[in-house]
Short mmCIF file of N, CA and C in Angstrom, two decimals:
data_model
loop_
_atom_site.label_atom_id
_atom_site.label_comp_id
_atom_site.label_asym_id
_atom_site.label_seq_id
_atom_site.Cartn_x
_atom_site.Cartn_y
_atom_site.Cartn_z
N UNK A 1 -64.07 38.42 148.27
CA UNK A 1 -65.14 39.38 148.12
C UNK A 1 -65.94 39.09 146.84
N UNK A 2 -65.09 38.87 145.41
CA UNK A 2 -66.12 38.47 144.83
C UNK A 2 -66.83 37.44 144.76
N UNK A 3 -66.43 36.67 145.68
CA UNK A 3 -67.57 35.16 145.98
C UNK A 3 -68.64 35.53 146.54
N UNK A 4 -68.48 36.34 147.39
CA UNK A 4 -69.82 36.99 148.05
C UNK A 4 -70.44 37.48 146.99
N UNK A 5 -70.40 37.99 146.23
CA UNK A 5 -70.53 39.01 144.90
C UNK A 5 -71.60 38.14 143.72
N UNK A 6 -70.74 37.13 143.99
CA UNK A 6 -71.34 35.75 142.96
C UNK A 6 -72.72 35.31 143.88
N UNK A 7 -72.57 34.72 144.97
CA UNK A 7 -73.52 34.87 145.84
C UNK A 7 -74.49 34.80 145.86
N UNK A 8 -74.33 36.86 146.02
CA UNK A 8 -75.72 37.51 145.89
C UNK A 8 -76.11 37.66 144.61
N UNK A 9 -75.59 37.31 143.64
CA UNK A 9 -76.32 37.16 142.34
C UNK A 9 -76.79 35.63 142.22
N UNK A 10 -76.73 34.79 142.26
CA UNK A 10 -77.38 33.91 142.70
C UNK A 10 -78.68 33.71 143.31
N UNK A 11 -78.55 34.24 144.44
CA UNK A 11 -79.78 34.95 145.95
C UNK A 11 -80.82 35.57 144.82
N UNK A 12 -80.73 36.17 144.02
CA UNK A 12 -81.04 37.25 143.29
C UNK A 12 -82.20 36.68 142.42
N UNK A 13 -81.67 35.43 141.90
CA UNK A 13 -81.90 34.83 140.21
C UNK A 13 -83.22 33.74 141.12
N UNK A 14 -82.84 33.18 142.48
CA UNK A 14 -83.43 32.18 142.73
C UNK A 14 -84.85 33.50 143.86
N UNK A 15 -84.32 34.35 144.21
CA UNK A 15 -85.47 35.24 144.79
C UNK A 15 -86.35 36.08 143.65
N UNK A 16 -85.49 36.14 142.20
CA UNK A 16 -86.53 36.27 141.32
C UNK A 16 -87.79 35.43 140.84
N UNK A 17 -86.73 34.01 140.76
CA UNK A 17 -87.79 33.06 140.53
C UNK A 17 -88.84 32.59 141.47
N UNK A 18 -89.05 32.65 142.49
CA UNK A 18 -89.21 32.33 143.79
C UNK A 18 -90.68 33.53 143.56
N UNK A 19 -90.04 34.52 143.64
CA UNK A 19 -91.22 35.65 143.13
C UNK A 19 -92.27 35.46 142.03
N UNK A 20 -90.99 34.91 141.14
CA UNK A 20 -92.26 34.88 139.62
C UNK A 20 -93.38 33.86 140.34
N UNK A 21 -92.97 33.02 140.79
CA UNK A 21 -93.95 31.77 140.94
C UNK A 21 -95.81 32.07 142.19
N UNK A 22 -95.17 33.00 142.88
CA UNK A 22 -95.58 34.01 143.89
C UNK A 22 -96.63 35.00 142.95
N UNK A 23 -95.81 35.72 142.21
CA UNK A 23 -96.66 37.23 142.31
C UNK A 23 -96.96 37.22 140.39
N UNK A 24 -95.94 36.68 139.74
CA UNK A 24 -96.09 36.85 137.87
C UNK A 24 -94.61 37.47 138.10
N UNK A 25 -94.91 38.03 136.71
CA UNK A 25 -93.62 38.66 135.72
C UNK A 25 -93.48 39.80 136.51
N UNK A 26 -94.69 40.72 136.70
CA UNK A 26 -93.54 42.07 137.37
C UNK A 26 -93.35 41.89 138.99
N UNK A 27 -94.10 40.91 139.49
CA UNK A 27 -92.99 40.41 141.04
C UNK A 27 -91.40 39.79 140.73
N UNK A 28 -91.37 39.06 139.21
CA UNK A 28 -89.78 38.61 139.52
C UNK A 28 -88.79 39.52 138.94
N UNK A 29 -89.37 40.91 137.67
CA UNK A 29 -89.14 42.01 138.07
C UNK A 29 -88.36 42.72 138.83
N UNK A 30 -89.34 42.99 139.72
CA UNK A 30 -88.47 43.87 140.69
C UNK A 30 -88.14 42.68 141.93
N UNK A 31 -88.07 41.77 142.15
CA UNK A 31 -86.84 40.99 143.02
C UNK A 31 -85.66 41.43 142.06
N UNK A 32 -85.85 40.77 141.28
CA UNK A 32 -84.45 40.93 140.56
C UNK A 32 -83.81 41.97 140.39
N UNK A 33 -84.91 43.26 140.33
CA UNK A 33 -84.27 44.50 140.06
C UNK A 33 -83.48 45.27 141.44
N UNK A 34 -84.43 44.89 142.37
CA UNK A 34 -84.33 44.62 143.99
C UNK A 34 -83.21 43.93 144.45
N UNK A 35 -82.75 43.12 144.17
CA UNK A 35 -81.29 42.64 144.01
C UNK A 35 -80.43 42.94 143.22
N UNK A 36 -80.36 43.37 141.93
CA UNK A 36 -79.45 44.32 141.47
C UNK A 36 -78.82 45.27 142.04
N UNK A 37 -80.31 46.15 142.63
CA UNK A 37 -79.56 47.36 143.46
C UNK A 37 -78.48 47.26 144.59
N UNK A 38 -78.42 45.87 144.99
CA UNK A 38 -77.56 45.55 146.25
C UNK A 38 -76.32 44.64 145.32
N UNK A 39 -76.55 44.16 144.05
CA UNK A 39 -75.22 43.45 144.14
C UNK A 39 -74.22 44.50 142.86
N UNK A 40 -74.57 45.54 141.98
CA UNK A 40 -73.86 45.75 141.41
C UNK A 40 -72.98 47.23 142.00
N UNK A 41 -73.44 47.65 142.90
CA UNK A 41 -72.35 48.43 144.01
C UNK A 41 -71.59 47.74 144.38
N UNK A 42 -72.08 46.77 145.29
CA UNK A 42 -71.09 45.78 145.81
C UNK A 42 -70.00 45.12 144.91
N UNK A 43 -70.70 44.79 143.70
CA UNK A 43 -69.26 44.19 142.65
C UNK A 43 -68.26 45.53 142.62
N UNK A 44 -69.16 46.55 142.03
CA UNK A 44 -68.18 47.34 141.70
C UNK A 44 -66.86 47.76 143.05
N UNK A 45 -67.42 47.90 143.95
CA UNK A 45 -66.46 48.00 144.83
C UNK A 45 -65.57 47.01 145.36
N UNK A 46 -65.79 45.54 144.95
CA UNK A 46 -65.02 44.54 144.87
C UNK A 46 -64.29 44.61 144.44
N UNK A 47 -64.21 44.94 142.93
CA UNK A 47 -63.51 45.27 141.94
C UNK A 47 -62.33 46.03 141.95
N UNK A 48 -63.20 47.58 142.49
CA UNK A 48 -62.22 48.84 143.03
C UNK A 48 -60.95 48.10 144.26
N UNK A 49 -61.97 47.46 145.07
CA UNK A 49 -60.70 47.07 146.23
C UNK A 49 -59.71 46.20 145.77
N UNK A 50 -60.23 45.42 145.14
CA UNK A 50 -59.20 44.47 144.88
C UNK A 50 -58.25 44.74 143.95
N UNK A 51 -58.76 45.76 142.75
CA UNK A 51 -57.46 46.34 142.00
C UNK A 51 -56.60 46.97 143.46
N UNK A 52 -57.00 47.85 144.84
CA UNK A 52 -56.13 48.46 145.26
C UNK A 52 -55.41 47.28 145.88
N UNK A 53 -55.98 46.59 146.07
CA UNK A 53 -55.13 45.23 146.87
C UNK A 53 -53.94 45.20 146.16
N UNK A 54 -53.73 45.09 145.03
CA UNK A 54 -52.69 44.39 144.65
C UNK A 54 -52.07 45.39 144.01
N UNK A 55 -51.84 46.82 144.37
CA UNK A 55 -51.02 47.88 144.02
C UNK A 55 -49.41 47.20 145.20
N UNK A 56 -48.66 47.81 144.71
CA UNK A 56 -47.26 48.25 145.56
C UNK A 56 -47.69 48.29 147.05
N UNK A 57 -48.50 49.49 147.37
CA UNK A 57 -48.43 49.88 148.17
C UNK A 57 -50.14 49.37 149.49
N UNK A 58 -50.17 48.52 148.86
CA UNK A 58 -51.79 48.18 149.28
C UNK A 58 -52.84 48.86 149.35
N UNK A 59 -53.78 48.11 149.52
CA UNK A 59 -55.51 48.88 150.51
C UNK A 59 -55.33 50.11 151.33
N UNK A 60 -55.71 50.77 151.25
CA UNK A 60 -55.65 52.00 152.54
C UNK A 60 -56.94 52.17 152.63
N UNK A 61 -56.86 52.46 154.19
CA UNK A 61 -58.62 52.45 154.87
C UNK A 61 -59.00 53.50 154.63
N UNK A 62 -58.59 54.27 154.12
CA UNK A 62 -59.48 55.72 153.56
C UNK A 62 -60.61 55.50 152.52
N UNK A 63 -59.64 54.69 151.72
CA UNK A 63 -59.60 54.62 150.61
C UNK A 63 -61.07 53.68 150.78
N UNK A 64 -61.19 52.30 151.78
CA UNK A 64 -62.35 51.95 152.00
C UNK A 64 -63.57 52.55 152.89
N UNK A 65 -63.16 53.70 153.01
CA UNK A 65 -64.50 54.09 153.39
C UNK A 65 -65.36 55.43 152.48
N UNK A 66 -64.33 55.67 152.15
CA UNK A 66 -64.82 56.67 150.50
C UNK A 66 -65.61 55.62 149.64
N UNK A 67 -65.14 54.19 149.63
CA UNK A 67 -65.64 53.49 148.39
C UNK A 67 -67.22 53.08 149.00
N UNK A 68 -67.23 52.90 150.07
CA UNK A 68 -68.43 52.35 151.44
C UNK A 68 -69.86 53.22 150.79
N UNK A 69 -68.85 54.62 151.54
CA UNK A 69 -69.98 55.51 150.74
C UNK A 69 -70.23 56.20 149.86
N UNK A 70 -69.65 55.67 148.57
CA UNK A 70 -70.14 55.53 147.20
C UNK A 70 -71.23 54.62 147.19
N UNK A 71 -70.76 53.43 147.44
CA UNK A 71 -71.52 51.64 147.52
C UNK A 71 -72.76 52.28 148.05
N UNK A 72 -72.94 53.11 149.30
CA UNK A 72 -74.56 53.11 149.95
C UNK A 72 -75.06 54.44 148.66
N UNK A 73 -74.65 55.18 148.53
CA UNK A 73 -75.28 56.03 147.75
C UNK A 73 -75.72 55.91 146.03
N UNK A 74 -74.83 54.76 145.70
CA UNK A 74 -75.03 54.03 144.72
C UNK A 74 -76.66 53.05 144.19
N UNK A 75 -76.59 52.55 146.08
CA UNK A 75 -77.67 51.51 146.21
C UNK A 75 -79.22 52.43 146.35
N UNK A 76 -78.79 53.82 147.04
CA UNK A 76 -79.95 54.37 147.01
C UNK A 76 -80.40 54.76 145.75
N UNK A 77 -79.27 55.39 144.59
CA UNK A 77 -79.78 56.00 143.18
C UNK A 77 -80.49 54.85 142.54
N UNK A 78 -79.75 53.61 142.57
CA UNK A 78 -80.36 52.80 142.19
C UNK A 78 -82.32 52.32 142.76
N UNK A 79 -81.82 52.10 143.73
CA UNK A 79 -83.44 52.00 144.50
C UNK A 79 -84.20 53.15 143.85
N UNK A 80 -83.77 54.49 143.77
CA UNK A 80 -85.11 55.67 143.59
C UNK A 80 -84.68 55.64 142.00
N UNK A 81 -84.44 55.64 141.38
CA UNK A 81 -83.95 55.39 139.76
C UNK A 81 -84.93 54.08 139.40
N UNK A 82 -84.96 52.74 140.00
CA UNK A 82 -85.64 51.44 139.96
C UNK A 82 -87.59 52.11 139.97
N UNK A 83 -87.58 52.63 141.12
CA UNK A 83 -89.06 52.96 141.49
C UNK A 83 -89.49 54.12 140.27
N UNK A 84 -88.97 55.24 140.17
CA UNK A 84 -89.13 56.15 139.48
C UNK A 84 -89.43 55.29 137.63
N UNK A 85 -88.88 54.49 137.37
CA UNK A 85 -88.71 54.44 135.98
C UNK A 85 -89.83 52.56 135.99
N UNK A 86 -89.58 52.04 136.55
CA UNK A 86 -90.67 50.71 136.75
C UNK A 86 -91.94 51.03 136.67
N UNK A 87 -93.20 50.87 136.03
CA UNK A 87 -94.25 51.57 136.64
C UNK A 87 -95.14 50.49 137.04
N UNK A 88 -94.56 48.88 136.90
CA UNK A 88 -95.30 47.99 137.36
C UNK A 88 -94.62 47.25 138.69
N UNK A 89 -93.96 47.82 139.58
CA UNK A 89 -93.39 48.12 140.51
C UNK A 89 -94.04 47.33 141.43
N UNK A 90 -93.80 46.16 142.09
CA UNK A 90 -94.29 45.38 143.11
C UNK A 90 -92.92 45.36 144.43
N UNK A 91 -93.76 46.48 145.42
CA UNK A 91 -92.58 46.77 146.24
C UNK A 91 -92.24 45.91 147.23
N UNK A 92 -93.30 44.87 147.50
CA UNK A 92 -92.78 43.86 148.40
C UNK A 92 -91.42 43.07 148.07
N UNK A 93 -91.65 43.01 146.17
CA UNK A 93 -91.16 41.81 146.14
C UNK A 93 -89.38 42.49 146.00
N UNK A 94 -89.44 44.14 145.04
CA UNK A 94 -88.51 44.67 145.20
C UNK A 94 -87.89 44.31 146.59
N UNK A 95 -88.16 44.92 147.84
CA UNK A 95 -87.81 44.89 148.93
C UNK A 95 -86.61 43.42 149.52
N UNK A 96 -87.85 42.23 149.07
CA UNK A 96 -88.03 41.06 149.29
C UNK A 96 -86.38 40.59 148.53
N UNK A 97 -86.26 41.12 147.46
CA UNK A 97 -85.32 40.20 146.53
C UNK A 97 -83.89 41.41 146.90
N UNK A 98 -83.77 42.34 147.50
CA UNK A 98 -82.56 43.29 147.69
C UNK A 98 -82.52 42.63 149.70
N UNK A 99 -83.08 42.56 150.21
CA UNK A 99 -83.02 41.54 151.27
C UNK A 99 -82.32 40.83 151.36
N UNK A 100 -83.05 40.06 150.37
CA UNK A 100 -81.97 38.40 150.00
C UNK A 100 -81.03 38.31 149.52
N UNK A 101 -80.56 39.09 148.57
CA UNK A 101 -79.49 40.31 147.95
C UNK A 101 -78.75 40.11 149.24
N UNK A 102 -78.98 41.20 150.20
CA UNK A 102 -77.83 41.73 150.98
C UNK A 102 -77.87 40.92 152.38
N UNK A 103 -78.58 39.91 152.49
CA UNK A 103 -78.19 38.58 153.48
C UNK A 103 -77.95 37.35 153.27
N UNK A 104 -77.67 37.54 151.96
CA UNK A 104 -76.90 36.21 151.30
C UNK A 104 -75.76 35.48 151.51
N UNK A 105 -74.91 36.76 152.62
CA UNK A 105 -73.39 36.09 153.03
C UNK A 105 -73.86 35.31 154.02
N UNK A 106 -75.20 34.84 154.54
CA UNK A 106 -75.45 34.17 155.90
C UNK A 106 -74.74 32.99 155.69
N UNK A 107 -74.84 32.66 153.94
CA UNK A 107 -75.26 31.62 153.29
C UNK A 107 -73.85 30.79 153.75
N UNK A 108 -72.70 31.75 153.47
CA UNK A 108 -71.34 31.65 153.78
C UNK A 108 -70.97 30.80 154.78
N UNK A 109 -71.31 31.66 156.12
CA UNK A 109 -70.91 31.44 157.44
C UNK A 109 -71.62 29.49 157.44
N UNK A 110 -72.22 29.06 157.13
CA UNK A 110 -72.67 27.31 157.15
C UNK A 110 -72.31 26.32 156.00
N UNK A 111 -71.45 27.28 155.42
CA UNK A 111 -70.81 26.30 155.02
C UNK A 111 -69.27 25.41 155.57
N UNK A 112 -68.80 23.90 155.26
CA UNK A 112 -67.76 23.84 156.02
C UNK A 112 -66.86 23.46 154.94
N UNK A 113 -65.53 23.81 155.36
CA UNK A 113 -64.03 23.68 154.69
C UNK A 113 -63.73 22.41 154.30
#
């Protein structure tokens, strides 16, 4: 999980830059900020799971779906927290770089062993 994690921060840095080159400074901005919002829930709940992983008693699926929806409600404060406080706010590119953010595991599935 945290490889995925690493990933999308990656996805993030290269959809920022990708932006800057595109739009200026406040398109790579909010990619980046736009990808934040999708990868630092996700770490954190990496984090959370994997400390439960390795309790005594393991993972319990409750336990992952309480954390699920923390993770989505997390990503939204973040998103309306991002817009609210940015005021040079380029929402494509926001959009654009939390996208790439959160379809970055495609990246996964083609790679081979």
């Amino acid at each position: 999980m945290l490889r995925i994690v690493s990933l999308q921060l990656i996805a993030t840095v290269v959809a920022g830059l990708i932006a800057a080159l595109l739009g200026g400074w406040p398109a790579m901005f909010s990619a980046v900020l736009g990808g934040l919002c999708c990868v630092v829930p996700n770490g954190i709940m990496a984090v959370r799971l994997f400390a439960a992983s390795t309790k005594a008693g393991g993972a319990n699926p409750f336990t992952f779906f309480i954390w699920e929806f923390i993770k989505i409600a997390m990503t939204l404060a973040l998103l309306g927290v991002t817009a609210w406080l940015y005021r040079d706010l380029n929402w494509l590119a926001l959009m654009g770089g939390f996208i790439v953010a959160l379809k970055s595991y495609i990246f996964l599935l083609f790679r081979q062993r």
